[in-house]
């Protein structure tokens, strides 16, 4: 087990902001706990050096099977500094108004008053979460994704609680988990997958949990939270958020499971519930990489992959969840047609491609910004497009280079169609006259970012 974990550290290094102490992880199958000096991301108005040292000690004891709990946390939630920091976090993410109609702008105009009322409600035990407004977000490729939007005030309280309790759980989370964690992200997870593939772990279990955020069992989730937290007031807050009514159109109901996608606290709760799966697979020596509810298990043989899938199926069933078997499969990703998709990429036949859904999403984003009735100067439109193009390229630049020229051509065709419409000239689709009137150099002079050029420059030796 020690060798396996050493290999994993080589394949998937932890970011600098998550530097960890050297100690034996064999007892839990997870990474060593962080030293107190490595917690740069925590709110130091809440987590003092003394508390962080106690957290490290408690986590060390946890590896020996002892369960330490944290008391007296609610007073840190209602502190002015905590609520103010939580409000700034919610404000920075903007977002829509909840069921009460209070927008970010309206809350900001009366922030001291609203925050004071929230603090008083928390102190007196009168705080009650309001219903969650549900909206349906169209998914690329068809269907809708339910998104729950709590009120701005509820988002502030959730952010405050998260600032207080997140370090308690982060101290135990495994290195195999990357989603919605401080100092970690999609690129770290992709680097981990790429590292294991290069080491010969090419038989991959691509697992998909069926409606995970809507199906997490409430009682089991609360039990896992209470393993580390004994402050009844904090537990009551979490229980209240899990039981928030959901309002959609003219319907209103109380959920019996799950945690709303869109709630500030949901990603942390989702990671808490799947943490035992990380432990379970690591303890058995499997190379798993998980980003929230999206995960793959990388193996060296088809037989090992079948065993890994059986382990996942058993754990999922035992924990009240369900695999979507239509989207779960096993394959040798070195073989054509047996690849797998993970975080926007498709890994197949030794190559990394942009998956079809990601391409569709990219095209939709460009169409949205280049409608033929779009107003504004070309320069302004190019600036807006560049923000999308540069961000998209920064994420997908490790994909096979071929499609980037096609993507550039698609962007220019959309711009030519827009310009043609402004001149009230007929025509649609590809047009040689448009290409002569507005050649590629014309858009380059406007500052349009081209991904194929950026990829070529990035691949040149320095």
Short mmCIF file of C-alpha atoms in Angstrom, two decimals:
data_model
loop_
_atom_site.label_atom_id
_atom_site.label_comp_id
_atom_site.label_asym_id
_atom_site.label_seq_id
_atom_site.Cartn_x
_atom_site.Cartn_y
_atom_site.Cartn_z
CA UNK A 1 0.00 0.00 0.00
CA UNK A 2 2.81 2.40 0.81
CA UNK A 3 4.34 1.92 -2.65
CA UNK A 4 0.99 2.46 -4.31
CA UNK A 5 0.48 5.73 -2.47
CA UNK A 6 4.00 6.88 -3.29
CA UNK A 7 3.26 6.25 -6.97
CA UNK A 8 0.09 8.25 -6.65
CA UNK A 9 1.88 11.22 -5.16
CA UNK A 10 4.23 11.16 -8.16
CA UNK A 11 1.38 10.96 -10.67
CA UNK A 12 -0.83 13.54 -9.02
CA UNK A 13 1.12 16.07 -6.98
CA UNK A 14 -0.88 18.15 -4.52
CA UNK A 15 -0.85 21.88 -5.33
CA UNK A 16 1.44 24.08 -3.28
CA UNK A 17 -1.46 25.52 -1.36
CA UNK A 18 -2.21 22.05 -0.09
CA UNK A 19 1.24 21.00 1.05
CA UNK A 20 0.98 18.08 3.41
CA UNK A 21 2.99 16.64 6.23
CA UNK A 22 4.93 13.42 5.85
CA UNK A 23 3.29 10.63 7.78
CA UNK A 24 2.01 7.13 7.13
CA UNK A 25 -1.41 7.18 5.40
CA UNK A 26 -1.88 3.42 5.47
CA UNK A 27 -4.41 3.48 8.30
CA UNK A 28 -7.04 5.33 6.29
CA UNK A 29 -5.80 5.07 2.72
CA UNK A 30 -5.91 8.87 2.53
CA UNK A 31 -3.32 11.57 2.35
CA UNK A 32 -1.40 12.69 5.44
CA UNK A 33 -3.02 15.57 7.30
CA UNK A 34 -1.87 19.10 6.63
CA UNK A 35 0.45 20.92 8.99
CA UNK A 36 -1.02 24.06 10.50
CA UNK A 37 1.29 26.34 8.48
CA UNK A 38 -0.11 24.97 5.19
CA UNK A 39 -3.66 26.23 5.67
CA UNK A 40 -3.28 29.51 3.79
CA UNK A 41 -6.83 29.37 2.45
CA UNK A 42 -8.66 29.22 5.77
CA UNK A 43 -10.33 32.22 7.41
CA UNK A 44 -7.77 33.17 10.05
CA UNK A 45 -10.35 35.24 11.92
CA UNK A 46 -11.97 31.87 12.69
CA UNK A 47 -9.14 29.35 12.57
CA UNK A 48 -6.32 30.48 14.81
CA UNK A 49 -2.92 28.75 14.93
CA UNK A 50 -4.01 27.03 18.14
CA UNK A 51 -7.17 25.67 16.52
CA UNK A 52 -5.27 24.50 13.43
CA UNK A 53 -2.74 22.72 15.61
CA UNK A 54 -5.63 21.02 17.40
CA UNK A 55 -7.11 20.09 14.03
CA UNK A 56 -3.87 18.42 12.92
CA UNK A 57 -3.68 16.54 16.21
CA UNK A 58 -7.29 15.42 15.92
CA UNK A 59 -6.72 14.23 12.37
CA UNK A 60 -3.65 12.26 13.41
CA UNK A 61 -5.75 10.57 16.06
CA UNK A 62 -8.40 9.87 13.41
CA UNK A 63 -5.91 7.75 11.48
CA UNK A 64 -5.69 5.55 14.53
CA UNK A 65 -9.44 5.00 14.49
CA UNK A 66 -10.30 7.63 17.08
CA UNK A 67 -13.16 9.99 16.25
CA UNK A 68 -12.64 13.52 17.51
CA UNK A 69 -15.50 16.02 17.43
CA UNK A 70 -15.71 19.78 17.39
CA UNK A 71 -17.93 21.73 19.78
CA UNK A 72 -18.91 25.40 20.17
CA UNK A 73 -18.79 26.46 16.53
CA UNK A 74 -22.00 28.46 16.17
CA UNK A 75 -20.53 31.58 17.82
CA UNK A 76 -17.95 31.69 15.02
CA UNK A 77 -20.73 31.59 12.43
CA UNK A 78 -22.55 34.70 13.65
CA UNK A 79 -19.45 36.81 14.14
CA UNK A 80 -19.53 40.09 12.23
CA UNK A 81 -16.26 39.25 10.49
CA UNK A 82 -17.50 35.81 9.39
CA UNK A 83 -20.81 37.08 8.05
CA UNK A 84 -19.11 39.99 6.30
CA UNK A 85 -16.62 37.65 4.61
CA UNK A 86 -19.44 35.28 3.68
CA UNK A 87 -21.43 38.16 2.17
CA UNK A 88 -18.43 39.28 0.10
CA UNK A 89 -18.09 35.72 -1.19
CA UNK A 90 -21.77 35.54 -2.18
CA UNK A 91 -21.64 39.01 -3.70
CA UNK A 92 -18.60 38.15 -5.86
CA UNK A 93 -20.46 35.22 -7.40
CA UNK A 94 -23.49 37.36 -8.19
CA UNK A 95 -26.26 34.91 -8.98
CA UNK A 96 -30.02 35.26 -9.21
CA UNK A 97 -32.46 36.16 -6.48
CA UNK A 98 -34.20 33.49 -4.46
CA UNK A 99 -37.84 32.94 -3.61
CA UNK A 100 -38.09 36.27 -1.71
CA UNK A 101 -37.06 38.30 -4.77
CA UNK A 102 -34.14 39.99 -3.00
CA UNK A 103 -31.34 40.51 -5.52
CA UNK A 104 -27.63 40.92 -4.85
CA UNK A 105 -27.95 44.64 -5.61
CA UNK A 106 -30.84 45.10 -3.18
CA UNK A 107 -29.05 43.15 -0.44
CA UNK A 108 -25.90 45.22 -1.02
CA UNK A 109 -27.82 48.47 -0.63
CA UNK A 110 -28.85 47.41 2.89
CA UNK A 111 -26.07 44.93 3.74
CA UNK A 112 -25.33 46.16 7.30
CA UNK A 113 -29.03 45.94 8.19
CA UNK A 114 -29.51 42.48 6.62
CA UNK A 115 -26.32 41.07 8.16
CA UNK A 116 -27.29 42.42 11.56
CA UNK A 117 -30.69 40.74 11.32
CA UNK A 118 -29.07 37.44 10.29
CA UNK A 119 -26.65 37.60 13.22
CA UNK A 120 -29.47 38.27 15.68
CA UNK A 121 -31.57 35.40 14.27
CA UNK A 122 -28.62 33.02 14.58
CA UNK A 123 -27.89 34.09 18.15
CA UNK A 124 -31.49 33.73 19.29
CA UNK A 125 -32.17 30.53 17.35
CA UNK A 126 -34.87 32.22 15.26
CA UNK A 127 -33.14 31.73 11.90
CA UNK A 128 -35.16 29.59 9.50
CA UNK A 129 -34.13 28.85 5.93
CA UNK A 130 -36.60 29.91 3.25
CA UNK A 131 -37.70 27.74 0.35
CA UNK A 132 -35.36 27.12 -2.57
CA UNK A 133 -36.38 28.37 -6.02
CA UNK A 134 -35.79 25.66 -8.61
CA UNK A 135 -34.98 26.43 -12.23
CA UNK A 136 -34.26 24.05 -15.08
CA UNK A 137 -30.99 24.63 -16.94
CA UNK A 138 -30.81 23.12 -20.46
CA UNK A 139 -28.07 20.49 -20.73
CA UNK A 140 -25.84 20.25 -23.76
CA UNK A 141 -27.12 17.34 -25.78
CA UNK A 142 -30.67 17.53 -24.44
CA UNK A 143 -32.54 17.41 -21.17
CA UNK A 144 -32.48 19.77 -18.21
CA UNK A 145 -30.42 20.06 -15.06
CA UNK A 146 -32.30 21.15 -11.91
CA UNK A 147 -30.67 24.09 -10.14
CA UNK A 148 -31.74 25.21 -6.68
CA UNK A 149 -31.40 28.91 -5.85
CA UNK A 150 -31.58 29.77 -2.13
CA UNK A 151 -32.24 33.35 -1.07
CA UNK A 152 -29.26 35.68 -0.83
CA UNK A 153 -29.56 35.67 2.97
CA UNK A 154 -29.55 31.87 3.12
CA UNK A 155 -26.52 31.79 0.82
CA UNK A 156 -24.71 34.12 3.22
CA UNK A 157 -25.44 31.86 6.21
CA UNK A 158 -24.38 28.77 4.26
CA UNK A 159 -21.14 30.48 3.23
CA UNK A 160 -20.49 31.42 6.86
CA UNK A 161 -21.04 27.85 8.07
CA UNK A 162 -18.84 26.53 5.28
CA UNK A 163 -16.01 28.86 6.31
CA UNK A 164 -16.24 27.49 9.83
CA UNK A 165 -16.57 23.75 9.20
CA UNK A 166 -14.72 23.13 5.92
CA UNK A 167 -11.23 22.78 7.47
CA UNK A 168 -12.56 20.09 9.83
CA UNK A 169 -13.44 17.86 6.87
CA UNK A 170 -10.59 18.96 4.61
CA UNK A 171 -8.17 17.57 7.17
CA UNK A 172 -9.50 14.08 6.41
CA UNK A 173 -10.30 14.23 2.69
CA UNK A 174 -8.22 12.05 0.37
CA UNK A 175 -5.80 13.06 -2.36
CA UNK A 176 -8.00 11.27 -4.89
CA UNK A 177 -10.71 13.94 -4.53
CA UNK A 178 -10.37 17.18 -6.52
CA UNK A 179 -13.80 18.75 -6.94
CA UNK A 180 -14.79 21.92 -5.04
CA UNK A 181 -11.77 21.79 -2.74
CA UNK A 182 -9.36 24.60 -1.83
CA UNK A 183 -6.22 24.61 -3.95
CA UNK A 184 -7.52 21.89 -6.27
CA UNK A 185 -9.42 21.85 -9.53
CA UNK A 186 -10.17 20.18 -12.84
CA UNK A 187 -6.65 20.52 -14.21
CA UNK A 188 -5.20 18.78 -11.16
CA UNK A 189 -7.62 15.89 -11.64
CA UNK A 190 -6.75 15.67 -15.35
CA UNK A 191 -3.03 15.64 -14.55
CA UNK A 192 -3.65 12.78 -12.13
CA UNK A 193 -5.53 10.79 -14.80
CA UNK A 194 -2.82 11.49 -17.37
CA UNK A 195 -0.14 10.37 -14.91
CA UNK A 196 -1.82 7.02 -14.28
CA UNK A 197 -2.40 6.42 -17.99
CA UNK A 198 1.29 6.99 -18.70
CA UNK A 199 2.11 4.41 -16.03
CA UNK A 200 0.03 1.78 -17.79
CA UNK A 201 -3.28 2.04 -15.95
CA UNK A 202 -5.27 2.12 -19.19
CA UNK A 203 -8.22 -0.15 -18.34
CA UNK A 204 -10.65 2.42 -17.01
CA UNK A 205 -13.91 2.22 -15.11
CA UNK A 206 -15.88 5.31 -16.13
CA UNK A 207 -18.63 5.52 -13.49
CA UNK A 208 -21.69 7.74 -13.42
CA UNK A 209 -23.87 8.20 -10.34
CA UNK A 210 -27.54 8.57 -11.15
CA UNK A 211 -28.88 11.97 -10.01
CA UNK A 212 -26.36 12.07 -7.18
CA UNK A 213 -27.14 15.54 -5.80
CA UNK A 214 -30.85 14.69 -5.71
CA UNK A 215 -30.45 11.27 -4.10
CA UNK A 216 -28.02 11.63 -1.18
CA UNK A 217 -29.76 10.00 1.82
CA UNK A 218 -30.34 12.73 4.41
CA UNK A 219 -29.99 10.66 7.56
CA UNK A 220 -26.74 9.02 6.45
CA UNK A 221 -25.33 12.36 5.36
CA UNK A 222 -26.19 13.97 8.69
CA UNK A 223 -24.60 11.02 10.48
CA UNK A 224 -21.34 11.60 8.58
CA UNK A 225 -21.38 15.29 9.39
CA UNK A 226 -22.03 14.57 13.06
CA UNK A 227 -19.02 12.24 13.19
CA UNK A 228 -16.88 15.39 13.30
CA UNK A 229 -19.26 18.07 14.61
CA UNK A 230 -21.12 18.03 17.91
CA UNK A 231 -22.43 21.59 17.92
CA UNK A 232 -26.20 21.02 17.87
CA UNK A 233 -26.92 24.51 16.54
CA UNK A 234 -24.71 23.97 13.49
CA UNK A 235 -26.21 20.54 12.90
CA UNK A 236 -29.69 22.09 13.08
CA UNK A 237 -28.72 24.60 10.39
CA UNK A 238 -27.56 21.84 8.06
CA UNK A 239 -30.68 19.80 8.80
CA UNK A 240 -32.81 22.83 7.97
CA UNK A 241 -31.10 23.31 4.60
CA UNK A 242 -31.60 19.66 3.70
CA UNK A 243 -35.32 20.03 4.48
CA UNK A 244 -35.83 23.34 2.68
CA UNK A 245 -38.99 23.31 0.59
CA UNK A 246 -38.45 23.47 -3.16
CA UNK A 247 -40.62 25.72 -5.30
CA UNK A 248 -40.90 25.20 -9.05
CA UNK A 249 -43.59 26.95 -11.08
CA UNK A 250 -46.74 26.45 -8.98
CA UNK A 251 -45.48 23.35 -7.16
CA UNK A 252 -43.95 23.21 -3.69
CA UNK A 253 -42.59 20.13 -1.92
CA UNK A 254 -40.20 19.03 0.81
CA UNK A 255 -37.34 16.83 -0.44
CA UNK A 256 -36.66 13.51 1.25
CA UNK A 257 -33.13 13.21 -0.12
CA UNK A 258 -30.40 15.14 -1.85
CA UNK A 259 -28.94 18.61 -1.53
CA UNK A 260 -29.74 21.35 -4.10
CA UNK A 261 -27.19 22.05 -6.81
CA UNK A 262 -26.66 25.78 -6.51
CA UNK A 263 -26.58 25.92 -2.71
CA UNK A 264 -23.27 27.16 -1.29
CA UNK A 265 -23.00 24.28 1.19
CA UNK A 266 -23.92 21.50 -1.29
CA UNK A 267 -20.47 20.76 -2.78
CA UNK A 268 -18.95 20.29 0.70
CA UNK A 269 -21.81 18.03 1.81
CA UNK A 270 -21.48 16.03 -1.43
CA UNK A 271 -17.76 15.51 -0.79
CA UNK A 272 -18.43 14.50 2.80
CA UNK A 273 -20.81 11.79 1.67
CA UNK A 274 -18.44 10.35 -0.97
CA UNK A 275 -15.33 10.54 1.23
CA UNK A 276 -15.83 6.95 2.49
CA UNK A 277 -15.85 5.78 -1.15
CA UNK A 278 -12.42 7.40 -1.62
CA UNK A 279 -11.20 5.60 1.50
CA UNK A 280 -12.75 2.31 0.43
CA UNK A 281 -11.10 2.28 -3.00
CA UNK A 282 -7.72 3.53 -1.78
CA UNK A 283 -7.60 0.94 1.00
CA UNK A 284 -7.97 -1.73 -1.70
CA UNK A 285 -5.17 -0.26 -3.80
CA UNK A 286 -7.24 1.16 -6.66
CA UNK A 287 -6.22 4.30 -8.55
CA UNK A 288 -9.31 6.45 -8.44
CA UNK A 289 -9.64 10.10 -9.44
CA UNK A 290 -12.84 11.84 -8.36
CA UNK A 291 -14.20 15.29 -9.13
CA UNK A 292 -17.40 15.70 -7.08
CA UNK A 293 -19.71 12.93 -8.35
CA UNK A 294 -17.69 12.33 -11.53
CA UNK A 295 -14.97 9.70 -11.10
CA UNK A 296 -12.85 7.12 -12.90
CA UNK A 297 -10.91 4.10 -11.62
CA UNK A 298 -7.74 3.33 -13.56
CA UNK A 299 -6.49 -0.27 -13.67
CA UNK A 300 -3.77 -2.32 -15.34
CA UNK A 301 -5.96 -5.13 -16.64
CA UNK A 302 -9.52 -5.86 -17.70
CA UNK A 303 -9.89 -8.28 -14.79
CA UNK A 304 -8.81 -5.66 -12.27
CA UNK A 305 -11.23 -3.17 -13.84
CA UNK A 306 -14.11 -5.64 -13.48
CA UNK A 307 -13.22 -6.12 -9.82
CA UNK A 308 -13.05 -2.35 -9.32
CA UNK A 309 -16.49 -1.90 -10.86
CA UNK A 310 -17.88 -4.59 -8.56
CA UNK A 311 -16.40 -2.76 -5.55
CA UNK A 312 -17.97 0.53 -6.69
CA UNK A 313 -21.34 -1.10 -7.34
CA UNK A 314 -21.39 -2.71 -3.91
CA UNK A 315 -20.40 0.50 -2.10
CA UNK A 316 -22.91 2.57 -4.04
CA UNK A 317 -25.72 0.10 -3.30
CA UNK A 318 -24.79 -0.13 0.39
CA UNK A 319 -24.89 3.66 0.69
CA UNK A 320 -28.29 4.33 -0.82
CA UNK A 321 -27.07 5.52 -4.22
CA UNK A 322 -27.40 4.15 -7.75
CA UNK A 323 -25.08 3.84 -10.72
CA UNK A 324 -26.37 4.88 -14.11
CA UNK A 325 -25.37 1.72 -15.95
CA UNK A 326 -26.19 3.27 -19.33
CA UNK A 327 -23.36 5.76 -18.76
CA UNK A 328 -21.01 3.48 -16.77
CA UNK A 329 -18.59 1.37 -18.76
CA UNK A 330 -15.21 -0.37 -18.76
CA UNK A 331 -12.69 -0.22 -21.58
CA UNK A 332 -9.04 -0.25 -22.57
CA UNK A 333 -8.67 3.38 -23.54
CA UNK A 334 -5.71 2.54 -25.81
CA UNK A 335 -8.18 0.84 -28.14
CA UNK A 336 -10.28 2.75 -30.63
CA UNK A 337 -13.88 3.00 -29.45
CA UNK A 338 -13.08 2.08 -25.84
CA UNK A 339 -12.12 5.51 -24.58
CA UNK A 340 -13.68 7.41 -21.70
CA UNK A 341 -14.79 10.96 -21.01
CA UNK A 342 -13.74 12.96 -17.99
CA UNK A 343 -14.08 16.67 -17.22
CA UNK A 344 -14.70 17.75 -20.80
CA UNK A 345 -12.03 15.59 -22.44
CA UNK A 346 -12.20 12.24 -24.20
CA UNK A 347 -9.22 9.92 -23.70
CA UNK A 348 -8.96 7.37 -26.50
CA UNK A 349 -6.27 5.50 -28.49
CA UNK A 350 -3.49 7.31 -26.66
CA UNK A 351 -4.89 10.74 -27.54
CA UNK A 352 -6.80 13.42 -25.68
CA UNK A 353 -9.72 14.99 -27.54
CA UNK A 354 -12.31 17.62 -26.70
CA UNK A 355 -15.49 15.64 -26.09
CA UNK A 356 -18.47 16.27 -28.36
CA UNK A 357 -20.61 17.84 -25.63
CA UNK A 358 -17.84 20.33 -24.87
CA UNK A 359 -17.62 21.26 -28.56
CA UNK A 360 -21.40 21.77 -28.68
CA UNK A 361 -21.24 23.95 -25.57
CA UNK A 362 -18.43 26.00 -27.14
CA UNK A 363 -20.40 26.55 -30.34
CA UNK A 364 -23.47 27.59 -28.35
CA UNK A 365 -21.39 30.12 -26.41
CA UNK A 366 -20.08 31.63 -29.67
CA UNK A 367 -23.54 31.72 -31.26
CA UNK A 368 -24.91 33.52 -28.21
CA UNK A 369 -22.36 36.31 -28.67
CA UNK A 370 -22.52 36.59 -32.46
CA UNK A 371 -26.22 36.71 -33.25
CA UNK A 372 -26.87 38.47 -36.55
CA UNK A 373 -28.96 41.12 -34.82
CA UNK A 374 -26.24 41.72 -32.25
CA UNK A 375 -25.51 45.40 -31.58
CA UNK A 376 -22.20 46.99 -30.63
CA UNK A 377 -18.96 47.59 -32.47
CA UNK A 378 -16.93 44.73 -33.89
CA UNK A 379 -14.10 45.62 -31.53
CA UNK A 380 -16.41 45.28 -28.52
CA UNK A 381 -17.70 41.95 -29.78
CA UNK A 382 -14.15 40.69 -30.33
CA UNK A 383 -13.20 41.65 -26.77
CA UNK A 384 -16.17 39.67 -25.45
CA UNK A 385 -15.33 36.69 -27.68
CA UNK A 386 -11.69 36.75 -26.63
CA UNK A 387 -12.65 36.23 -23.01
CA UNK A 388 -14.45 33.03 -24.03
CA UNK A 389 -11.80 31.86 -26.51
CA UNK A 390 -8.85 32.40 -24.20
CA UNK A 391 -10.55 30.68 -21.28
CA UNK A 392 -11.66 27.77 -23.45
CA UNK A 393 -8.19 27.38 -24.97
CA UNK A 394 -6.48 27.57 -21.57
CA UNK A 395 -8.53 24.56 -20.46
CA UNK A 396 -8.48 22.48 -23.66
CA UNK A 397 -5.03 23.32 -25.02
CA UNK A 398 -3.80 19.81 -24.23
CA UNK A 399 -6.30 18.25 -26.63
CA UNK A 400 -5.36 17.06 -30.11
CA UNK A 401 -4.38 20.17 -32.09
CA UNK A 402 -6.36 19.52 -35.29
CA UNK A 403 -9.79 20.89 -34.26
CA UNK A 404 -8.49 24.29 -33.13
CA UNK A 405 -8.25 25.57 -36.72
CA UNK A 406 -11.84 24.42 -37.29
CA UNK A 407 -12.99 26.27 -34.17
CA UNK A 408 -11.22 29.44 -35.37
CA UNK A 409 -12.94 29.14 -38.74
CA UNK A 410 -16.34 28.75 -37.05
CA UNK A 411 -15.80 31.97 -35.07
CA UNK A 412 -14.80 33.94 -38.17
CA UNK A 413 -17.79 32.65 -40.17
CA UNK A 414 -20.12 33.81 -37.41
CA UNK A 415 -18.53 37.26 -37.45
CA UNK A 416 -18.72 37.47 -41.25
CA UNK A 417 -22.41 36.57 -41.18
CA UNK A 418 -23.00 39.28 -38.59
CA UNK A 419 -21.16 41.89 -40.69
CA UNK A 420 -23.00 40.79 -43.85
CA UNK A 421 -26.33 41.21 -42.07
CA UNK A 422 -25.36 44.72 -40.98
CA UNK A 423 -24.73 45.62 -44.61
CA UNK A 424 -28.12 44.09 -45.50
CA UNK A 425 -26.55 41.72 -48.00
CA UNK A 426 -28.27 38.37 -48.70
CA UNK A 427 -26.62 35.01 -48.16
CA UNK A 428 -25.84 32.52 -45.46
CA UNK A 429 -23.25 29.90 -44.54
CA UNK A 430 -19.82 29.86 -46.19
CA UNK A 431 -19.30 32.62 -48.73
CA UNK A 432 -16.10 33.24 -50.70
CA UNK A 433 -17.07 36.86 -51.23
CA UNK A 434 -17.27 37.34 -47.47
CA UNK A 435 -13.84 35.77 -47.03
CA UNK A 436 -12.37 38.18 -49.59
CA UNK A 437 -14.15 41.18 -48.07
CA UNK A 438 -13.21 40.26 -44.50
CA UNK A 439 -10.11 38.01 -44.68
CA UNK A 440 -8.58 36.36 -41.65
CA UNK A 441 -6.09 39.23 -41.41
CA UNK A 442 -8.98 41.67 -40.95
CA UNK A 443 -10.09 39.93 -37.77
CA UNK A 444 -6.51 39.57 -36.61
CA UNK A 445 -6.18 43.35 -36.92
CA UNK A 446 -9.25 43.66 -34.67
CA UNK A 447 -7.39 41.61 -32.05
CA UNK A 448 -9.36 38.35 -32.42
CA UNK A 449 -7.69 35.52 -30.50
CA UNK A 450 -6.98 32.43 -32.61
CA UNK A 451 -6.54 29.13 -30.86
CA UNK A 452 -4.58 27.44 -33.65
CA UNK A 453 -1.93 30.19 -33.52
CA UNK A 454 -1.77 30.00 -29.73
CA UNK A 455 -1.38 26.22 -29.89
CA UNK A 456 1.41 26.48 -32.47
CA UNK A 457 3.28 29.05 -30.41
CA UNK A 458 2.88 26.97 -27.26
CA UNK A 459 4.30 23.87 -28.96
CA UNK A 460 7.45 25.62 -30.25
CA UNK A 461 10.64 24.79 -28.34
CA UNK A 462 11.96 27.55 -26.13
#
